[in-house]
PDB file of C-alpha atoms in Angstrom:
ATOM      1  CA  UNK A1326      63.700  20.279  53.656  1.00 85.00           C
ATOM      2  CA  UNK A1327      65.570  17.005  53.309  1.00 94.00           C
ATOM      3  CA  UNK A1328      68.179  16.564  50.681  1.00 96.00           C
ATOM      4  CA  UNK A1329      68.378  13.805  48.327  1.00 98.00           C
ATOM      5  CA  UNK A1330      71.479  13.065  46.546  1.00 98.00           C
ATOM      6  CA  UNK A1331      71.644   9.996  43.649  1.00 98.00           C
ATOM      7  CA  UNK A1332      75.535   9.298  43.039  1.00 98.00           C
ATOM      8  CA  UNK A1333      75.698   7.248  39.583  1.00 96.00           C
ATOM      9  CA  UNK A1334      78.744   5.830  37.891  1.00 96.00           C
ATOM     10  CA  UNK A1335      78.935   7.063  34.398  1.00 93.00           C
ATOM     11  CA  UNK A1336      77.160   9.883  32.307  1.00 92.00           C
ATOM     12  CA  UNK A1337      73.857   9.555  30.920  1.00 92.00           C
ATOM     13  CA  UNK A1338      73.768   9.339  26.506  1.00 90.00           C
ATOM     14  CA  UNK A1339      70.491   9.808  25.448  1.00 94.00           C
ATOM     15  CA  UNK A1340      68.712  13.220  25.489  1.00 96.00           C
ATOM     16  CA  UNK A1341      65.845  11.421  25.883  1.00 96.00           C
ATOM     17  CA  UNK A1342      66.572   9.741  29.095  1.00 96.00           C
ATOM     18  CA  UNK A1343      68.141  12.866  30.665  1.00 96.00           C
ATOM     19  CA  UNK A1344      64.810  15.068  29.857  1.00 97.00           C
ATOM     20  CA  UNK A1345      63.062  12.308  32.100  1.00 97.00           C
ATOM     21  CA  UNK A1346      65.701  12.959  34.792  1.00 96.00           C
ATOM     22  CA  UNK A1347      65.673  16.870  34.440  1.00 96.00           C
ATOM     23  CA  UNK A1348      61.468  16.979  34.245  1.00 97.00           C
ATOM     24  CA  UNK A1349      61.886  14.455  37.955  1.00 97.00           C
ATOM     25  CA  UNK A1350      64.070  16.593  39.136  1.00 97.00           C
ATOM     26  CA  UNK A1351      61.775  19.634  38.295  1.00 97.00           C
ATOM     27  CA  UNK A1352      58.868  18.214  39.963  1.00 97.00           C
ATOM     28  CA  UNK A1353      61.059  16.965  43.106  1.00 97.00           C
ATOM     29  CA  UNK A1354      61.976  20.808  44.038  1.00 96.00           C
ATOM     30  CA  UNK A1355      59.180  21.604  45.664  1.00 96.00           C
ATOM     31  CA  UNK A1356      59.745  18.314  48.014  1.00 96.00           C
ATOM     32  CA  UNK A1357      63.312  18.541  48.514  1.00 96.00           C
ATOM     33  CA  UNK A1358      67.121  19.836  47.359  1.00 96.00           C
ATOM     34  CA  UNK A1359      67.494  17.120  44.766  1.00 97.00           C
ATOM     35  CA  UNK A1360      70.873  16.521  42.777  1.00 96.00           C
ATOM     36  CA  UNK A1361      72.325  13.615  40.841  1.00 96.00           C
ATOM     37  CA  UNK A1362      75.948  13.225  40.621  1.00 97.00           C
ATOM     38  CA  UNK A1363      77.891  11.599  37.624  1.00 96.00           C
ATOM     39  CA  UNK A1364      81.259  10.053  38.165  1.00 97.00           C
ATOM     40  CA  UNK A1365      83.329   8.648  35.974  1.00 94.00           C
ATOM     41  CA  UNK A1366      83.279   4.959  35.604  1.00 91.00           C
ATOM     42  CA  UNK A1367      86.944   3.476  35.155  1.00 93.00           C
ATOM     43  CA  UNK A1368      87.615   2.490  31.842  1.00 91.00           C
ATOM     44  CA  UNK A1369      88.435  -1.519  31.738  1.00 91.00           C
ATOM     45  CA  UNK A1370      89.347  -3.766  28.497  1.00 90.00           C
ATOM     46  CA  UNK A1371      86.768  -5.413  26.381  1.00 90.00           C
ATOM     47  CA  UNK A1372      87.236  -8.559  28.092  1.00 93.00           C
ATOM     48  CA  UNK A1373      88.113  -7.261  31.974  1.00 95.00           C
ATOM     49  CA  UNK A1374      89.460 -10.518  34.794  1.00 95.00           C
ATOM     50  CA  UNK A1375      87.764 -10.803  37.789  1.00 95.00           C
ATOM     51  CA  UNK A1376      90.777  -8.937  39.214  1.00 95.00           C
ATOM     52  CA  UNK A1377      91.154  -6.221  36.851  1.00 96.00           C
ATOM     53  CA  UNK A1378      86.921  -5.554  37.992  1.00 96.00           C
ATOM     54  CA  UNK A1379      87.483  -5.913  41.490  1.00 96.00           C
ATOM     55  CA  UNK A1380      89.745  -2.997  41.514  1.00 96.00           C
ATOM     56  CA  UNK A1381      87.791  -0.800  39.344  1.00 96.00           C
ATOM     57  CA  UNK A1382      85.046  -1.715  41.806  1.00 97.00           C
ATOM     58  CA  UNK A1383      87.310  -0.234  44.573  1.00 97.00           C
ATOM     59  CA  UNK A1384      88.420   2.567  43.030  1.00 97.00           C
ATOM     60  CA  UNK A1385      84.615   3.505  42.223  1.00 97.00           C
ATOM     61  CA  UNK A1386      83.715   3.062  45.580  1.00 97.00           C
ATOM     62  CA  UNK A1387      86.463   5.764  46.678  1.00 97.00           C
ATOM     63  CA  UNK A1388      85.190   8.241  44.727  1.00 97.00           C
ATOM     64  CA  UNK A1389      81.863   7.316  45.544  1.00 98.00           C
ATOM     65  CA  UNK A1390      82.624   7.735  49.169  1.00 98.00           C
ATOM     66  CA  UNK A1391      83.854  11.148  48.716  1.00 98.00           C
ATOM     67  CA  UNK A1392      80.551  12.266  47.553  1.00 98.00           C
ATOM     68  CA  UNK A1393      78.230  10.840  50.366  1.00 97.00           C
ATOM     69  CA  UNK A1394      77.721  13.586  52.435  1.00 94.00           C
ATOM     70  CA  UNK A1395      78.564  13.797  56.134  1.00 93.00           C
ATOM     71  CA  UNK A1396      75.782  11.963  58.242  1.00 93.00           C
ATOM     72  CA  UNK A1397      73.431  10.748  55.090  1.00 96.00           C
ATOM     73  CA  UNK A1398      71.687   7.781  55.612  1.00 97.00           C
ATOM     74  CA  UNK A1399      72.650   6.169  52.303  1.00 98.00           C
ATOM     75  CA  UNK A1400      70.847   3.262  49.990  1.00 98.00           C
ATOM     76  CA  UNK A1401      73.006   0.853  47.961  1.00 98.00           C
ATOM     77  CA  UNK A1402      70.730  -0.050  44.729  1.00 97.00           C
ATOM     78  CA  UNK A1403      72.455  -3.601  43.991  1.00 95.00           C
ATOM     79  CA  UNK A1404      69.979  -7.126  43.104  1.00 92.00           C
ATOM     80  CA  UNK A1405      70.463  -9.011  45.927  1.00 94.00           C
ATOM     81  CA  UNK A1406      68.950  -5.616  47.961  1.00 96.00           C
ATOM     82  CA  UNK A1407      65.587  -5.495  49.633  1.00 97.00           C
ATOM     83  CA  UNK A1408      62.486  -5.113  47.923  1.00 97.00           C
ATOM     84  CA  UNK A1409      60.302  -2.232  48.903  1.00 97.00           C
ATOM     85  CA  UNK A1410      56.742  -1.279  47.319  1.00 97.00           C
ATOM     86  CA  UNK A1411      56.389   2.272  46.305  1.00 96.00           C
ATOM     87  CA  UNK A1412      54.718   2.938  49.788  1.00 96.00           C
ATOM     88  CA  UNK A1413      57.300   1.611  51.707  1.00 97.00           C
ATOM     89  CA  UNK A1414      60.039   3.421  50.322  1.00 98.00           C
ATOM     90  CA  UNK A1415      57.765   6.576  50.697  1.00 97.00           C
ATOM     91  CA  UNK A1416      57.838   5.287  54.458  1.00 97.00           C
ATOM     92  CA  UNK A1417      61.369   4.899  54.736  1.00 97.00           C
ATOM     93  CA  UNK A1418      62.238   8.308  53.193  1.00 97.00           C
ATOM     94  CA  UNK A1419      59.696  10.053  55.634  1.00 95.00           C
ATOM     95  CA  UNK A1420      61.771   8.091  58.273  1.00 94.00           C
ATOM     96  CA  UNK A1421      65.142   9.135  57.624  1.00 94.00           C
ATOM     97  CA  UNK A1422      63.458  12.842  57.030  1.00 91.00           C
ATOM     98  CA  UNK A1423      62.075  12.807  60.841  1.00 90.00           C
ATOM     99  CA  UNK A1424      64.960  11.529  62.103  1.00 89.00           C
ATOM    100  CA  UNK A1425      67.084  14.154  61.715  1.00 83.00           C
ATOM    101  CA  UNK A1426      69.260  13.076  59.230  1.00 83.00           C
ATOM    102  CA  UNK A1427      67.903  15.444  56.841  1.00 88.00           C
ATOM    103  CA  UNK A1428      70.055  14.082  53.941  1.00 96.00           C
ATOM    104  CA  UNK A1429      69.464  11.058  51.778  1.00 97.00           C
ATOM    105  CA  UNK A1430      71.638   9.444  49.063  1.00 98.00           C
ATOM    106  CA  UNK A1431      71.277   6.769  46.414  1.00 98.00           C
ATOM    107  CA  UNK A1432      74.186   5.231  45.166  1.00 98.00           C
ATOM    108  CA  UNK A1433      74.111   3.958  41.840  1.00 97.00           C
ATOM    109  CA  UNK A1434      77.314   1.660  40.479  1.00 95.00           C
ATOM    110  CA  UNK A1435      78.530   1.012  37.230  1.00 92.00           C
ATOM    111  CA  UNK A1436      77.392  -1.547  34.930  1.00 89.00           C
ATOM    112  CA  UNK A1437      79.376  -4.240  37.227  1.00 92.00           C
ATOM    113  CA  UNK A1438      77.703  -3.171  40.430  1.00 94.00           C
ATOM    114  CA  UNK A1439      79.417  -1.676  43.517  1.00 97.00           C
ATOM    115  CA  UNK A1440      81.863  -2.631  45.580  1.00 97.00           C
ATOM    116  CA  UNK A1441      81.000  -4.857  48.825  1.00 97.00           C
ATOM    117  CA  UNK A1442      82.999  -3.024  51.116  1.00 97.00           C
ATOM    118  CA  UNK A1443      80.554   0.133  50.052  1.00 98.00           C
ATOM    119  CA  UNK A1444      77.643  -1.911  50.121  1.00 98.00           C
ATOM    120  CA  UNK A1445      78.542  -3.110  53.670  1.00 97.00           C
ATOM    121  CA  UNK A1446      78.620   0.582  54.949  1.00 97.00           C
ATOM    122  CA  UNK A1447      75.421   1.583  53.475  1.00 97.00           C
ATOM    123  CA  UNK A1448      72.341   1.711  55.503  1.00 97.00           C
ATOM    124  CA  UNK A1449      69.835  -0.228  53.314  1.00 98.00           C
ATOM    125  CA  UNK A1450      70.683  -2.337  50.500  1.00 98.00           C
ATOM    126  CA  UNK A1451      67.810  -2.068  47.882  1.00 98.00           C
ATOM    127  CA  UNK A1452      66.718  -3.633  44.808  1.00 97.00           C
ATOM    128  CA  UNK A1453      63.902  -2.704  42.437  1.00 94.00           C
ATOM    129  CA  UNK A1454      63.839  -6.300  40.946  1.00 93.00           C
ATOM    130  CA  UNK A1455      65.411  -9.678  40.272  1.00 90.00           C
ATOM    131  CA  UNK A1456      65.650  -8.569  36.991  1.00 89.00           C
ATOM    132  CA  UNK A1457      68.450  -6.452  35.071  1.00 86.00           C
ATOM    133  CA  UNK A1458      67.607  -3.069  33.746  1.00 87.00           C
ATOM    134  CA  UNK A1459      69.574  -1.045  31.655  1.00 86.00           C
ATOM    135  CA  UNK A1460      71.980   1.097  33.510  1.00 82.00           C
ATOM    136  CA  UNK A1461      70.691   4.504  32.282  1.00 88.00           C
ATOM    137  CA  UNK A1462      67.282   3.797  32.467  1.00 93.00           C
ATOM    138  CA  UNK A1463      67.457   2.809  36.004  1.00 94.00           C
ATOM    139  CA  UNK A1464      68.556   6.498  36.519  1.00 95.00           C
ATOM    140  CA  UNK A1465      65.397   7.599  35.325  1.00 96.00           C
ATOM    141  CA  UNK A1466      63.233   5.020  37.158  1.00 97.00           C
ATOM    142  CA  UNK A1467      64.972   5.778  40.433  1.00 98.00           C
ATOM    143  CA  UNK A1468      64.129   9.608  39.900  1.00 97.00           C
ATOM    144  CA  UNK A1469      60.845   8.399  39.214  1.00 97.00           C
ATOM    145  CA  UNK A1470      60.252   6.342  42.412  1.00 97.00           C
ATOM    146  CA  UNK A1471      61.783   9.165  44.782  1.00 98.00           C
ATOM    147  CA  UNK A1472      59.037  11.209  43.148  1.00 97.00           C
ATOM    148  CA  UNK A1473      56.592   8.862  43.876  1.00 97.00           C
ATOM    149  CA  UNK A1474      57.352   8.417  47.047  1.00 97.00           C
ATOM    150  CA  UNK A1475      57.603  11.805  47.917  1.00 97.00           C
ATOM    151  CA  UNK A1476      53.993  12.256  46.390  1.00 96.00           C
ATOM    152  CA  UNK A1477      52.632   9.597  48.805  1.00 96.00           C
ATOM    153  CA  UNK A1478      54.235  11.165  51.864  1.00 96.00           C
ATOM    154  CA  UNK A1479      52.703  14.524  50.586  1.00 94.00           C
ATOM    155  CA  UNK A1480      49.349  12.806  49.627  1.00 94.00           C
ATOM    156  CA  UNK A1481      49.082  13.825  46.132  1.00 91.00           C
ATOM    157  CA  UNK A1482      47.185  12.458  43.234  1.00 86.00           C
ATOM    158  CA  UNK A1483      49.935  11.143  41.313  1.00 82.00           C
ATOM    159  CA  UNK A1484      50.847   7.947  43.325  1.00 68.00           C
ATOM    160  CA  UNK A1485      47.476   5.724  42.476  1.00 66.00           C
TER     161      UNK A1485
END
């Protein structure tokens, strides 16, 4: 069973949005060992430089790092990513999962994005859109698509 991991910056606020991530996650067990992990984002001023961003960027992307797990093939979700349809990130995941890789992780940055560095040594770069969504929602449709992908790769009725 392949493992999926989603690594977010920051903690989710509204009950609402975390039952949609804990009823995903329910429905994911029986595909695969599914876990999201919350970091902290780093605290910047109200009106944060370029400089004083580009080093909370890094210092995400360190403790980002240390949660990838050893031999993941791992997916940066930033805009200027790829664009899949639902069936072709269904494909991709049943790619990585026959490959051998066995593990699988999202990474999710803070409200400024990732670092490039981190970007650079991810696998796949994707984006769901051109446009901007708000960052705890995205949680929730991320969950959402990895569901729905792993529906199509099982053939189910819920991917129409």
């Amino acid at each position: 069973m392949i493992a999926v991991k989603v690594i977010c910056i920051g903690k989710l606020k509204e009950s609402y949005l975390s039952a949609a991530c804990q009823e995903y996650q329910k429905r994911l067990s029986r595909y695969c060992s599914f876990e999201i992990k919350e970091l902290n984002e780093t605290l910047l001023s109200d009106n944060p430089s370029d400089a004083e961003i580009e080093a909370a960027l890094k210092k995400e992307a360190q403790l980002i790092e240390a949660q990838i797990p050893s031999g993941a093939y791992s997916i940066a979700l930033c805009i200027e990513g790829k664009q899949l349809s639902s069936p072709e990130l269904a494909q991709k995941i049943e790619q990585v999962a026959v490959s051998g890789k066995g593990k699988l992780c999202f990474i999710i940055g803070s409200s400024f994005g990732l670092d490039k560095s981190l970007k650079e040594k991810c696998d796949l770069r994707l984006s769901f859109s051109k446009m901007t969504f708000p960052h705890q929602l995205f949680r929730v449709l991320l969950s959402e698509q990895i569901y729905r992908a792993f529906s199509i790769i099982n053939r189910s009725k819920y991917h129409k």
